[in-house]
MMTF fields as JSON, N, C-alpha, C and O atoms, coordinates in Angstrom:
{
  "mmtfVersion": "1.0.0",
  "mmtfProducer": "UNKNOWN",
  "numBonds": 375,
  "numAtoms": 376,
  "numGroups": 94,
  "numChains": 1,
  "numModels": 1,
  "chainsPerModel": [1],
  "groupsPerChain": [94],
  "chainIdList": ["A"],
  "bondAtomList": [4, 2, 8, 6, 12, 10, 16, 14, 20, 18, 24, 22, 28, 26, 32, 30, 36, 34, 40, 38, 44, 42, 48, 46, 52, 50, 56, 54, 60, 58, 64, 62, 68, 66, 72, 70, 76, 74, 80, 78, 84, 82, 88, 86, 92, 90, 96, 94, 100, 98, 104, 102, 108, 106, 112, 110, 116, 114, 120, 118, 124, 122, 128, 126, 132, 130, 136, 134, 140, 138, 144, 142, 148, 146, 152, 150, 156, 154, 160, 158, 164, 162, 168, 166, 172, 170, 176, 174, 180, 178, 184, 182, 188, 186, 192, 190, 196, 194, 200, 198, 204, 202, 208, 206, 212, 210, 216, 214, 220, 218, 224, 222, 228, 226, 232, 230, 236, 234, 240, 238, 244, 242, 248, 246, 252, 250, 256, 254, 260, 258, 264, 262, 268, 266, 272, 270, 276, 274, 280, 278, 284, 282, 288, 286, 292, 290, 296, 294, 300, 298, 304, 302, 308, 306, 312, 310, 316, 314, 320, 318, 324, 322, 328, 326, 332, 330, 336, 334, 340, 338, 344, 342, 348, 346, 352, 350, 356, 354, 360, 358, 364, 362, 368, 366, 372, 370],
  "bondOrderList": [1, 1, 1, 1, 1, 1, 1, 1, 1, 1, 1, 1, 1, 1, 1, 1, 1, 1, 1, 1, 1, 1, 1, 1, 1, 1, 1, 1, 1, 1, 1, 1, 1, 1, 1, 1, 1, 1, 1, 1, 1, 1, 1, 1, 1, 1, 1, 1, 1, 1, 1, 1, 1, 1, 1, 1, 1, 1, 1, 1, 1, 1, 1, 1, 1, 1, 1, 1, 1, 1, 1, 1, 1, 1, 1, 1, 1, 1, 1, 1, 1, 1, 1, 1, 1, 1, 1, 1, 1, 1, 1, 1, 1],
  "groupList": [{"groupName": "MET", "atomNameList": ["N", "CA", "C", "O"], "elementList": ["N", "C", "C", "O"], "formalChargeList": [0, 0, 0, 0], "bondAtomList": [1, 0, 2, 1, 3, 2], "bondOrderList": [1, 1, 2], "singleLetterCode": "M", "chemCompType": "L-PEPTIDE LINKING"}, {"groupName": "SER", "atomNameList": ["N", "CA", "C", "O"], "elementList": ["N", "C", "C", "O"], "formalChargeList": [0, 0, 0, 0], "bondAtomList": [1, 0, 2, 1, 3, 2], "bondOrderList": [1, 1, 2], "singleLetterCode": "S", "chemCompType": "L-PEPTIDE LINKING"}, {"groupName": "THR", "atomNameList": ["N", "CA", "C", "O"], "elementList": ["N", "C", "C", "O"], "formalChargeList": [0, 0, 0, 0], "bondAtomList": [1, 0, 2, 1, 3, 2], "bondOrderList": [1, 1, 2], "singleLetterCode": "T", "chemCompType": "L-PEPTIDE LINKING"}, {"groupName": "ILE", "atomNameList": ["N", "CA", "C", "O"], "elementList": ["N", "C", "C", "O"], "formalChargeList": [0, 0, 0, 0], "bondAtomList": [1, 0, 2, 1, 3, 2], "bondOrderList": [1, 1, 2], "singleLetterCode": "I", "chemCompType": "L-PEPTIDE LINKING"}, {"groupName": "LYS", "atomNameList": ["N", "CA", "C", "O"], "elementList": ["N", "C", "C", "O"], "formalChargeList": [0, 0, 0, 0], "bondAtomList": [1, 0, 2, 1, 3, 2], "bondOrderList": [1, 1, 2], "singleLetterCode": "K", "chemCompType": "L-PEPTIDE LINKING"}, {"groupName": "CYS", "atomNameList": ["N", "CA", "C", "O"], "elementList": ["N", "C", "C", "O"], "formalChargeList": [0, 0, 0, 0], "bondAtomList": [1, 0, 2, 1, 3, 2], "bondOrderList": [1, 1, 2], "singleLetterCode": "C", "chemCompType": "L-PEPTIDE LINKING"}, {"groupName": "GLY", "atomNameList": ["N", "CA", "C", "O"], "elementList": ["N", "C", "C", "O"], "formalChargeList": [0, 0, 0, 0], "bondAtomList": [1, 0, 2, 1, 3, 2], "bondOrderList": [1, 1, 2], "singleLetterCode": "G", "chemCompType": "PEPTIDE LINKING"}, {"groupName": "PHE", "atomNameList": ["N", "CA", "C", "O"], "elementList": ["N", "C", "C", "O"], "formalChargeList": [0, 0, 0, 0], "bondAtomList": [1, 0, 2, 1, 3, 2], "bondOrderList": [1, 1, 2], "singleLetterCode": "F", "chemCompType": "L-PEPTIDE LINKING"}, {"groupName": "ARG", "atomNameList": ["N", "CA", "C", "O"], "elementList": ["N", "C", "C", "O"], "formalChargeList": [0, 0, 0, 0], "bondAtomList": [1, 0, 2, 1, 3, 2], "bondOrderList": [1, 1, 2], "singleLetterCode": "R", "chemCompType": "L-PEPTIDE LINKING"}, {"groupName": "ASN", "atomNameList": ["N", "CA", "C", "O"], "elementList": ["N", "C", "C", "O"], "formalChargeList": [0, 0, 0, 0], "bondAtomList": [1, 0, 2, 1, 3, 2], "bondOrderList": [1, 1, 2], "singleLetterCode": "N", "chemCompType": "L-PEPTIDE LINKING"}, {"groupName": "ALA", "atomNameList": ["N", "CA", "C", "O"], "elementList": ["N", "C", "C", "O"], "formalChargeList": [0, 0, 0, 0], "bondAtomList": [1, 0, 2, 1, 3, 2], "bondOrderList": [1, 1, 2], "singleLetterCode": "A", "chemCompType": "L-PEPTIDE LINKING"}, {"groupName": "LEU", "atomNameList": ["N", "CA", "C", "O"], "elementList": ["N", "C", "C", "O"], "formalChargeList": [0, 0, 0, 0], "bondAtomList": [1, 0, 2, 1, 3, 2], "bondOrderList": [1, 1, 2], "singleLetterCode": "L", "chemCompType": "L-PEPTIDE LINKING"}, {"groupName": "GLU", "atomNameList": ["N", "CA", "C", "O"], "elementList": ["N", "C", "C", "O"], "formalChargeList": [0, 0, 0, 0], "bondAtomList": [1, 0, 2, 1, 3, 2], "bondOrderList": [1, 1, 2], "singleLetterCode": "E", "chemCompType": "L-PEPTIDE LINKING"}, {"groupName": "VAL", "atomNameList": ["N", "CA", "C", "O"], "elementList": ["N", "C", "C", "O"], "formalChargeList": [0, 0, 0, 0], "bondAtomList": [1, 0, 2, 1, 3, 2], "bondOrderList": [1, 1, 2], "singleLetterCode": "V", "chemCompType": "L-PEPTIDE LINKING"}, {"groupName": "GLN", "atomNameList": ["N", "CA", "C", "O"], "elementList": ["N", "C", "C", "O"], "formalChargeList": [0, 0, 0, 0], "bondAtomList": [1, 0, 2, 1, 3, 2], "bondOrderList": [1, 1, 2], "singleLetterCode": "Q", "chemCompType": "L-PEPTIDE LINKING"}, {"groupName": "ASP", "atomNameList": ["N", "CA", "C", "O"], "elementList": ["N", "C", "C", "O"], "formalChargeList": [0, 0, 0, 0], "bondAtomList": [1, 0, 2, 1, 3, 2], "bondOrderList": [1, 1, 2], "singleLetterCode": "D", "chemCompType": "L-PEPTIDE LINKING"}, {"groupName": "PRO", "atomNameList": ["N", "CA", "C", "O"], "elementList": ["N", "C", "C", "O"], "formalChargeList": [0, 0, 0, 0], "bondAtomList": [1, 0, 2, 1, 3, 2], "bondOrderList": [1, 1, 2], "singleLetterCode": "P", "chemCompType": "L-PEPTIDE LINKING"}, {"groupName": "TYR", "atomNameList": ["N", "CA", "C", "O"], "elementList": ["N", "C", "C", "O"], "formalChargeList": [0, 0, 0, 0], "bondAtomList": [1, 0, 2, 1, 3, 2], "bondOrderList": [1, 1, 2], "singleLetterCode": "Y", "chemCompType": "L-PEPTIDE LINKING"}, {"groupName": "HIS", "atomNameList": ["N", "CA", "C", "O"], "elementList": ["N", "C", "C", "O"], "formalChargeList": [0, 0, 0, 0], "bondAtomList": [1, 0, 2, 1, 3, 2], "bondOrderList": [1, 1, 2], "singleLetterCode": "H", "chemCompType": "L-PEPTIDE LINKING"}],
  "groupTypeList": [0, 1, 2, 2, 3, 4, 3, 5, 0, 6, 1, 1, 5, 7, 1, 8, 6, 9, 1, 10, 9, 11, 12, 13, 3, 12, 1, 7, 3, 8, 12, 4, 4, 11, 14, 2, 1, 3, 12, 11, 2, 6, 1, 8, 5, 12, 15, 8, 5, 1, 12, 6, 16, 9, 3, 14, 3, 15, 6, 4, 11, 17, 9, 18, 11, 15, 1, 6, 1, 11, 4, 15, 11, 11, 9, 12, 11, 7, 16, 6, 4, 5, 1, 16, 6, 3, 16, 1, 9, 6, 0, 4, 12, 9],
  "groupIdList": [1, 2, 3, 4, 5, 6, 7, 8, 9, 10, 11, 12, 13, 14, 15, 16, 17, 18, 19, 20, 21, 22, 23, 24, 25, 26, 27, 28, 29, 30, 31, 32, 33, 34, 35, 36, 37, 38, 39, 40, 41, 42, 43, 44, 45, 46, 47, 48, 49, 50, 51, 52, 53, 54, 55, 56, 57, 58, 59, 60, 61, 62, 63, 64, 65, 66, 67, 68, 69, 70, 71, 72, 73, 74, 75, 76, 77, 78, 79, 80, 81, 82, 83, 84, 85, 86, 87, 88, 89, 90, 91, 92, 93, 94],
  "secStructList": [7, 7, 3, 3, 3, 3, 3, 3, 7, 1, 2, 2, 2, 0, 0, 0, 0, 0, 2, 2, 2, 2, 2, 2, 2, 2, 2, 2, 2, 2, 2, 6, 6, 7, 6, 6, 6, 3, 3, 3, 3, 3, 3, 1, 7, 7, 1, 7, 4, 4, 4, 7, 1, 7, 3, 3, 3, 6, 6, 3, 3, 3, 7, 1, 7, 7, 2, 2, 2, 2, 2, 2, 2, 2, 2, 2, 2, 1, 6, 6, 7, 7, 7, 6, 6, 7, 7, 6, 6, 1, 7, 7, 7, 7],
  "xCoordList": [158.632, 158.96, 159.113, 159.823, 158.456, 158.443, 159.444, 159.644, 160.054, 160.976, 160.25, 159.497, 160.472, 159.878, 160.961, 161.96, 160.751, 161.621, 160.804, 159.769, 161.285, 160.589, 161.497, 162.602, 161.013, 161.795, 161.258, 160.055, 162.164, 161.768, 161.389, 162.169, 160.188, 159.697, 159.624, 158.987, 160.275, 160.357, 161.064, 161.829, 160.811, 161.327, 162.848, 163.386, 163.549, 165.011, 165.523, 166.339, 165.052, 165.5, 165.07, 165.82, 163.862, 163.352, 164.209, 164.533, 164.578, 165.388, 166.854, 167.567, 167.305, 168.689, 168.895, 170.029, 167.825, 168.022, 166.986, 166.99, 166.092, 165.112, 164.076, 163.37, 163.978, 163.126, 163.656, 162.896, 164.945, 165.569, 165.659, 165.498, 165.918, 166.028, 164.719, 164.733, 163.598, 162.303, 162.186, 161.723, 162.596, 162.562, 163.505, 163.172, 164.674, 165.634, 165.016, 165.109, 164.387, 163.785, 162.639, 162.563, 161.751, 160.627, 161.117, 160.571, 162.117, 162.685, 163.321, 163.138, 164.068, 164.717, 163.67, 163.835, 162.601, 161.541, 160.916, 160.67, 160.657, 160.079, 161.039, 160.651, 162.289, 163.278, 163.54, 163.72, 163.562, 163.833, 162.556, 162.606, 161.406, 160.111, 159.858, 159.449, 160.107, 159.994, 158.732, 158.673, 157.732, 156.521, 155.852, 155.256, 155.937, 155.288, 156.213, 155.769, 157.49, 158.467, 158.871, 159.405, 158.618, 159.035, 157.836, 157.094, 157.666, 156.65, 157.364, 158.208, 157.029, 157.627, 156.658, 155.527, 157.121, 156.292, 157.087, 158.308, 156.38, 157.018, 156.755, 155.817, 157.593, 157.375, 157.568, 158.233, 156.992, 157.091, 158.469, 159.032, 159.023, 160.338, 160.885, 160.145, 162.152, 162.815, 163.575, 164.265, 163.459, 164.126, 165.646, 166.306, 166.196, 167.641, 168.007, 168.792, 167.433, 167.547, 168.996, 169.321, 169.858, 171.244, 172.009, 173.081, 171.463, 172.115, 171.495, 171.916, 170.507, 169.745, 170.489, 171.56, 169.906, 168.592, 168.622, 169.602, 167.535, 167.427, 166.434, 165.369, 166.817, 165.965, 166.12, 167.235, 164.996, 165.021, 164.695, 163.766, 165.467, 165.184, 165.094, 166.083, 163.907, 163.618, 164.111, 164.711, 163.845, 164.155, 165.572, 165.866, 166.455, 167.83, 167.896, 167.501, 168.403, 168.45, 169.743, 170.834, 169.603, 170.739, 170.706, 169.656, 171.869, 171.963, 172.829, 173.577, 172.713, 173.553, 173.545, 174.576, 172.401, 172.314, 172.055, 171.078, 172.95, 172.657, 172.224, 172.239, 171.841, 171.29, 172.312, 171.935, 173.598, 174.619, 174.818, 174.851, 174.95, 175.141, 173.875, 173.958, 172.713, 171.456, 171.377, 170.992, 171.734, 171.735, 172.675, 172.333, 173.858, 174.811, 174.228, 174.352, 173.593, 172.99, 171.883, 171.839, 170.997, 169.903, 170.43, 169.915, 171.444, 172.023, 172.707, 172.726, 173.268, 173.896, 172.845, 173.019, 171.752, 170.707, 169.819, 169.273, 169.672, 168.781, 169.521, 169.125, 170.58, 171.373, 170.598, 170.27, 170.311, 169.681, 168.322, 167.846, 167.682, 166.388, 165.278, 165.274, 164.346, 163.113, 161.984, 162.219, 160.779, 159.633, 159.544, 159.993, 158.968, 158.826, 158.116, 157.121, 158.626, 158.01, 158.488, 158.117, 159.303, 159.827, 161.352, 161.942, 161.993, 163.444, 164.068, 163.391, 165.35, 166.019, 166.049, 166.272, 165.824, 165.8, 164.472, 164.296, 163.527, 162.273, 161.173, 160.043, 161.499, 160.496, 159.804, 160.442, 158.507, 157.74, 157.99, 158.147, 158.02, 158.159, 156.799, 155.766, 156.81, 155.546, 155.181, 154.154],
  "yCoordList": [-79.697, -80.279, -79.165, -78.187, -79.318, -78.294, -78.623, -79.784, -77.593, -77.702, -77.257, -76.284, -77.966, -77.582, -77.059, -77.733, -75.857, -75.279, -75.18, -74.515, -75.854, -75.846, -75.157, -75.62, -74.056, -73.267, -73.49, -73.395, -73.789, -74.02, -72.687, -71.735, -72.64, -71.425, -71.59, -70.789, -72.629, -72.805, -71.607, -70.918, -71.362, -70.144, -70.053, -68.96, -71.162, -71.132, -70.757, -69.846, -71.446, -71.146, -69.749, -69.031, -69.377, -68.065, -66.955, -65.982, -67.102, -66.064, -66.127, -65.129, -67.265, -67.415, -66.953, -66.923, -66.596, -66.068, -66.427, -65.844, -67.365, -67.724, -66.634, -66.658, -65.684, -64.525, -63.772, -63.465, -63.477, -62.804, -63.734, -63.294, -65.032, -65.989, -66.127, -66.319, -66.03, -66.091, -64.953, -65.16, -63.768, -62.62, -62.823, -62.451, -63.411, -63.69, -64.653, -64.429, -65.721, -66.716, -66.1, -66.283, -65.376, -64.752, -63.775, -63.736, -63.007, -62.051, -62.773, -62.365, -63.845, -64.629, -65.206, -65.142, -65.764, -66.354, -65.289, -65.541, -64.095, -63.006, -62.549, -62.428, -62.297, -61.781, -62.746, -62.321, -64.047, -65.066, -65.549, -66.414, -64.991, -65.377, -66.885, -67.546, -67.406, -68.841, -69.22, -70.301, -68.348, -68.602, -69.918, -70.568, -70.321, -71.563, -72.769, -73.902, -72.544, -73.628, -74.02, -75.109, -73.134, -73.392, -73.278, -72.296, -74.302, -74.271, -73.956, -74.73, -72.834, -72.414, -72.718, -72.234, -73.53, -73.882, -73.669, -73.511, -73.668, -73.548, -74.785, -75.539, -74.981, -76.071, -75.519, -74.501, -76.185, -75.7, -75.935, -75.037, -77.114, -77.42, -78.646, -79.592, -78.633, -79.764, -80.617, -81.56, -80.303, -81.021, -81.028, -81.983, -79.971, -79.814, -78.386, -77.722, -77.941, -76.549, -76.085, -74.951, -76.94, -76.539, -76.333, -75.729, -76.833, -76.701, -75.589, -75.366, -74.894, -73.921, -72.638, -72.381, -71.844, -72.037, -73.112, -73.248, -73.868, -75.008, -74.74, -74.158, -75.183, -75.088, -76.376, -76.854, -76.942, -78.133, -77.721, -76.949, -78.244, -78.024, -79.403, -80.134, -79.747, -81.077, -82.197, -83.169, -82.041, -83.08, -83.058, -83.773, -82.26, -82.163, -81.023, -79.893, -81.34, -80.364, -79.566, -80.127, -78.245, -77.33, -76.623, -76.154, -76.552, -75.993, -74.742, -74.473, -73.981, -72.81, -71.812, -71.213, -71.634, -70.727, -69.298, -69.018, -68.394, -66.971, -66.444, -67.187, -65.181, -64.67, -64.733, -64.976, -64.519, -64.579, -65.981, -66.18, -66.964, -68.34, -68.876, -69.703, -68.419, -68.828, -68.298, -69.033, -67.035, -66.476, -67.258, -67.564, -67.581, -68.375, -69.736, -70.186, -70.395, -71.707, -71.627, -72.443, -70.654, -70.51, -70.238, -70.794, -69.395, -69.114, -70.342, -70.524, -71.185, -72.425, -73.431, -74.085, -73.554, -74.523, -74.074, -74.909, -72.764, -72.222, -71.183, -70.017, -71.571, -70.586, -70.027, -70.758, -68.739, -68.059, -68.58, -68.282, -69.358, -69.934, -68.908, -68.045, -69.02, -68.236, -69.166, -70.231, -68.781, -69.577, -69.647, -68.73, -70.731, -70.852, -69.651, -69.176, -69.16, -68.042, -66.694, -65.669, -66.666, -65.41, -65.473, -66.146, -64.777, -64.808, -64.181, -63.476, -64.434, -63.962, -62.444, -61.927, -61.703, -60.247, -59.736, -58.531, -60.664, -60.312, -59.865, -59.627, -59.748, -59.31, -60.514, -61.514, -60.408, -61.517, -61.571, -60.552, -62.819, -63.018, -62.854, -63.135, -62.394, -62.259, -63.544, -63.619],
  "zCoordList": [32.463, 33.744, 34.775, 34.542, 35.893, 36.926, 38.032, 38.387, 38.556, 39.678, 40.935, 40.91, 42.034, 43.305, 44.231, 44.483, 44.732, 45.749, 47.019, 47.059, 48.065, 49.351, 50.371, 50.653, 50.911, 51.86, 53.259, 53.5, 54.178, 55.567, 56.203, 56.197, 56.745, 57.383, 58.898, 59.583, 59.419, 60.866, 61.485, 60.811, 62.755, 63.385, 63.339, 63.162, 63.492, 63.467, 62.074, 61.94, 61.05, 59.674, 59.244, 58.584, 59.624, 59.234, 59.83, 59.149, 61.108, 61.751, 61.317, 61.418, 60.845, 60.385, 58.944, 58.465, 58.254, 56.915, 55.88, 54.796, 56.166, 55.146, 54.912, 53.905, 55.824, 55.572, 54.348, 53.429, 54.338, 53.188, 51.987, 50.849, 52.233, 51.128, 50.36, 49.144, 51.053, 50.379, 49.378, 48.257, 49.766, 48.861, 47.671, 46.545, 47.916, 46.837, 45.824, 44.617, 46.309, 45.417, 44.616, 43.401, 45.287, 44.592, 43.527, 42.425, 43.841, 42.89, 41.704, 40.557, 41.979, 40.93, 39.974, 38.756, 40.527, 39.708, 38.809, 37.63, 39.363, 38.557, 37.469, 36.307, 37.84, 36.889, 35.737, 34.596, 36.034, 35.007, 34.328, 33.454, 34.73, 34.152, 34.287, 33.333, 35.48, 35.724, 36.508, 37.094, 36.522, 37.302, 36.925, 37.783, 35.665, 35.242, 35.347, 35.165, 35.638, 35.695, 37.111, 37.326, 38.081, 39.462, 40.393, 40.365, 41.213, 42.263, 43.572, 44.023, 44.176, 45.44, 46.566, 46.58, 47.513, 48.656, 49.944, 49.918, 51.055, 52.353, 53.18, 52.92, 54.176, 55.119, 56.525, 56.717, 57.487, 58.869, 59.452, 60.079, 59.261, 59.812, 59.1, 58.831, 58.8, 58.154, 59.176, 58.791, 60.469, 61.558, 61.419, 61.83, 60.845, 60.72, 61.107, 60.431, 62.185, 62.609, 62.766, 62.415, 63.284, 63.506, 62.2, 62.199, 61.089, 59.786, 58.948, 57.813, 59.487, 58.725, 58.437, 58.985, 57.575, 56.964, 55.877, 55.145, 55.789, 54.88, 53.756, 53.961, 52.561, 51.377, 50.595, 50.389, 50.156, 49.296, 47.873, 47.635, 46.929, 45.515, 44.873, 44.807, 44.402, 43.848, 44.756, 44.299, 46.057, 47.023, 47.572, 48.53, 46.992, 47.495, 48.508, 48.22, 49.701, 50.778, 50.728, 50.633, 50.794, 50.842, 52.193, 52.634, 52.847, 54.193, 54.206, 53.266, 55.294, 55.554, 54.392, 54.085, 53.752, 52.606, 53.057, 53.752, 52.649, 52.823, 51.461, 50.48, 51.388, 50.13, 48.994, 47.848, 49.288, 48.246, 47.709, 46.494, 48.599, 48.133, 47.47, 46.561, 47.91, 47.28, 45.855, 44.946, 45.648, 44.291, 43.387, 42.245, 43.895, 43.112, 42.757, 41.618, 43.727, 43.494, 42.445, 41.524, 42.581, 41.616, 40.217, 39.247, 40.096, 38.777, 38.193, 36.975, 39.055, 38.594, 38.128, 37.099, 38.888, 38.56, 37.402, 36.681, 37.22, 36.19, 35.35, 35.34, 34.65, 33.892, 32.702, 31.768, 32.74, 31.614, 31.214, 30.119, 32.083, 31.725, 31.819, 32.696, 30.903, 30.913, 30.533, 29.962, 30.84, 30.45, 28.93, 28.244, 28.394, 26.941, 26.346, 26.894, 25.224, 24.527, 25.018, 24.448, 26.066, 26.576, 26.581, 27.426, 25.642, 25.587, 26.827, 27.575, 27.047, 28.254, 28.379, 29.473, 27.263, 27.353, 27.909, 28.094, 28.18, 28.819, 27.867, 28.292, 26.568, 25.602, 24.994, 24.664, 24.851, 24.253, 22.753, 22.081, 22.254, 20.809, 20.156, 20.764, 18.908, 18.156, 17.485, 16.811]
}
């Protein structure tokens, strides 16, 4: 089952922190080896600019996320997860 993370790339959200949040998400996906489990997409605007930066995860909208709260959220939603066949220590199984 795949998770979809949609990050608002509208100018307001982008300048309020989604520029840095995009890097946090990409780094998290790489570190946890979740490339096959998470689909990362962007959107132009979620029409909630005053609540930004905005990120949707499987349709649930999260507001006012900075890089610290985003890291906490990702670790809560994906605790110790890795792609199948790759243990959390990052080494492939034989």
